[in-house]
Amino acid sequence: DLRKEPMSRMAEAPATASPDPQPRPQQSERLLATIKAQRIEIGDGSVLDFKSVVPVLGGTENFVAFLLRWSDVLWDKVKGLSFYCASKDGKHRAPMKMWGGETHAQYKSFMVGRCDWPEAAKHQACHSIVIQEGESFADRGIVEACHNAEISRDTYRLAACVPPIWEKAAHLQDSGILKLPQWMEYNFQHGVEQFLVYTQPSSDPRIHRIIEPYVKSGLVTQVHIEPAVDLRPNDYSAKGLAGNDCLYRMKNRAEWLMPFIDTDEYLNFNPGKVHEHSFPEGISSLLRVDKGHPNSSPSSSLMEMRTKLDTGRDIEGAVRMADLHAGVHSISFGRLTFRHPQSPREELQLSSVFREAKLAPICPKYIVRPPLVHVLFIHWATSWAPSSRNLWMPREQLVGHHYRTSDTTKTIVEDKALQVEAPA
């Protein structure tokens, strides 16, 4: 039982980077969904290229989400058109609401269309959706929204998304294969209850060996991207799709989500003081303190927040999170650049204790509350519920340890805050 394994299992993690000549199956026993791009042609000859279609059923909100890559031209076009989702039997029809371009957030990468869908269909594995256009409800095509309905019922306090993992043999210090098992174990030990691991046809077969024990323990769910012609595992296109798809897979299911925390990034709550072992409790502490970013939008009322967070998970924790702070859709933090360990095959990332003195002058990372956001960029949400806001946390309360450089001239500050997590 993985839940009873000691932290020392992390010491064995780098061994998974040894070459594996035997291909592994691309699908696990906890395969939640296979993502396939689906295209329809609308009345003016334009094409809607849905990168993923996700059923979100069984909670307070019941809908289907249609993920589209961001385009200024496309956004301006769809704002002036009317689309509907209808069932094949004609018993259901709902307008499609578009999100993504209504804010002034920078670096938009996706937009999403949402159509209400009958909750009564929540036990179905697949849903056939007729896309209609205009007041005449002209049929434009049928798309499928499929998932494992049994797996999609599970709920969590905190979940994490893992985009397609890659490795460059000439740069082992950047190897996702080496980093993935130790990163997953660290986060599991600190309260992450579920990992959504994304794979592609080109994924390294060793990934399946790495996640196998977590799959058997129910800690990992796989989502497979097929085909992935226009996606490369080590660029923003794959990350952006995985993060936004993961957001909707976790709607109604996760109270908080780590959508884009990379495998070389480790969260440290309350650094310099008593290191917070439980990330969910660390989040609660931040909301109690609540030193919000001065440019954040106003908070919604407690009553509004309780309504928004009513995801069907009738547990004390959900109510407690709502009571602590109304209206927070995400929590952002800066990162400290740490030196790579000298021997990445033998040493864990946490064993490296030298870093730069100041926060890196790069974009922040964040954790997000799924009920309150519509679309994500790698470094911040780009569409969110009205009256909700982001919290920017100072490094004294939350910081990311980012193991990303071999420069010994800049990483001269000794910081052993997380070294205690690495077994001898």
Short mmCIF file of N, CA and C in Angstrom, two decimals, residues 157 255 281 284 306 309 313-324:
data_model
loop_
_atom_site.label_atom_id
_atom_site.label_comp_id
_atom_site.label_asym_id
_atom_site.label_seq_id
_atom_site.Cartn_x
_atom_site.Cartn_y
_atom_site.Cartn_z
N ARG A 157 -9.34 17.10 -1.74
CA ARG A 157 -9.03 18.44 -1.23
C ARG A 157 -8.02 19.14 -2.13
N GLU A 255 -11.17 20.68 -4.50
CA GLU A 255 -11.30 22.01 -3.90
C GLU A 255 -10.18 22.93 -4.37
N GLU A 281 -3.64 22.37 4.58
CA GLU A 281 -3.64 23.21 5.76
C GLU A 281 -2.84 24.48 5.52
N SER A 284 -5.13 26.84 3.83
CA SER A 284 -6.04 27.41 4.82
C SER A 284 -5.37 28.53 5.61
N ARG A 306 -20.23 30.63 -0.82
CA ARG A 306 -20.76 29.34 -0.42
C ARG A 306 -21.54 28.69 -1.55
N LEU A 309 -18.99 27.43 -4.20
CA LEU A 309 -18.19 26.28 -3.79
C LEU A 309 -19.03 25.05 -3.48
N ARG A 313 -19.84 18.07 -2.76
CA ARG A 313 -19.04 17.29 -1.82
C ARG A 313 -19.39 17.75 -0.42
N ASP A 314 -20.28 17.03 0.24
CA ASP A 314 -20.83 17.46 1.52
C ASP A 314 -19.87 17.07 2.65
N ILE A 315 -18.79 17.85 2.76
CA ILE A 315 -17.82 17.59 3.82
C ILE A 315 -17.50 18.89 4.52
N GLU A 316 -17.04 18.79 5.73
CA GLU A 316 -16.73 19.97 6.53
C GLU A 316 -15.66 20.83 5.88
N GLY A 317 -14.71 20.18 5.20
CA GLY A 317 -13.60 20.93 4.61
C GLY A 317 -14.05 21.95 3.58
N ALA A 318 -15.00 21.60 2.73
CA ALA A 318 -15.46 22.52 1.69
C ALA A 318 -16.09 23.75 2.31
N VAL A 319 -16.88 23.56 3.34
CA VAL A 319 -17.51 24.69 4.02
C VAL A 319 -16.45 25.52 4.72
N ARG A 320 -15.48 24.86 5.35
CA ARG A 320 -14.43 25.58 6.06
C ARG A 320 -13.63 26.46 5.09
N MET A 321 -13.31 25.92 3.90
CA MET A 321 -12.55 26.69 2.93
C MET A 321 -13.34 27.91 2.49
N ALA A 322 -14.64 27.76 2.32
CA ALA A 322 -15.48 28.89 1.91
C ALA A 322 -15.53 29.95 3.00
N ASP A 323 -15.63 29.53 4.24
CA ASP A 323 -15.73 30.46 5.35
C ASP A 323 -14.45 31.26 5.55
N LEU A 324 -13.29 30.63 5.27
CA LEU A 324 -12.02 31.28 5.55
C LEU A 324 -11.81 32.53 4.70
#
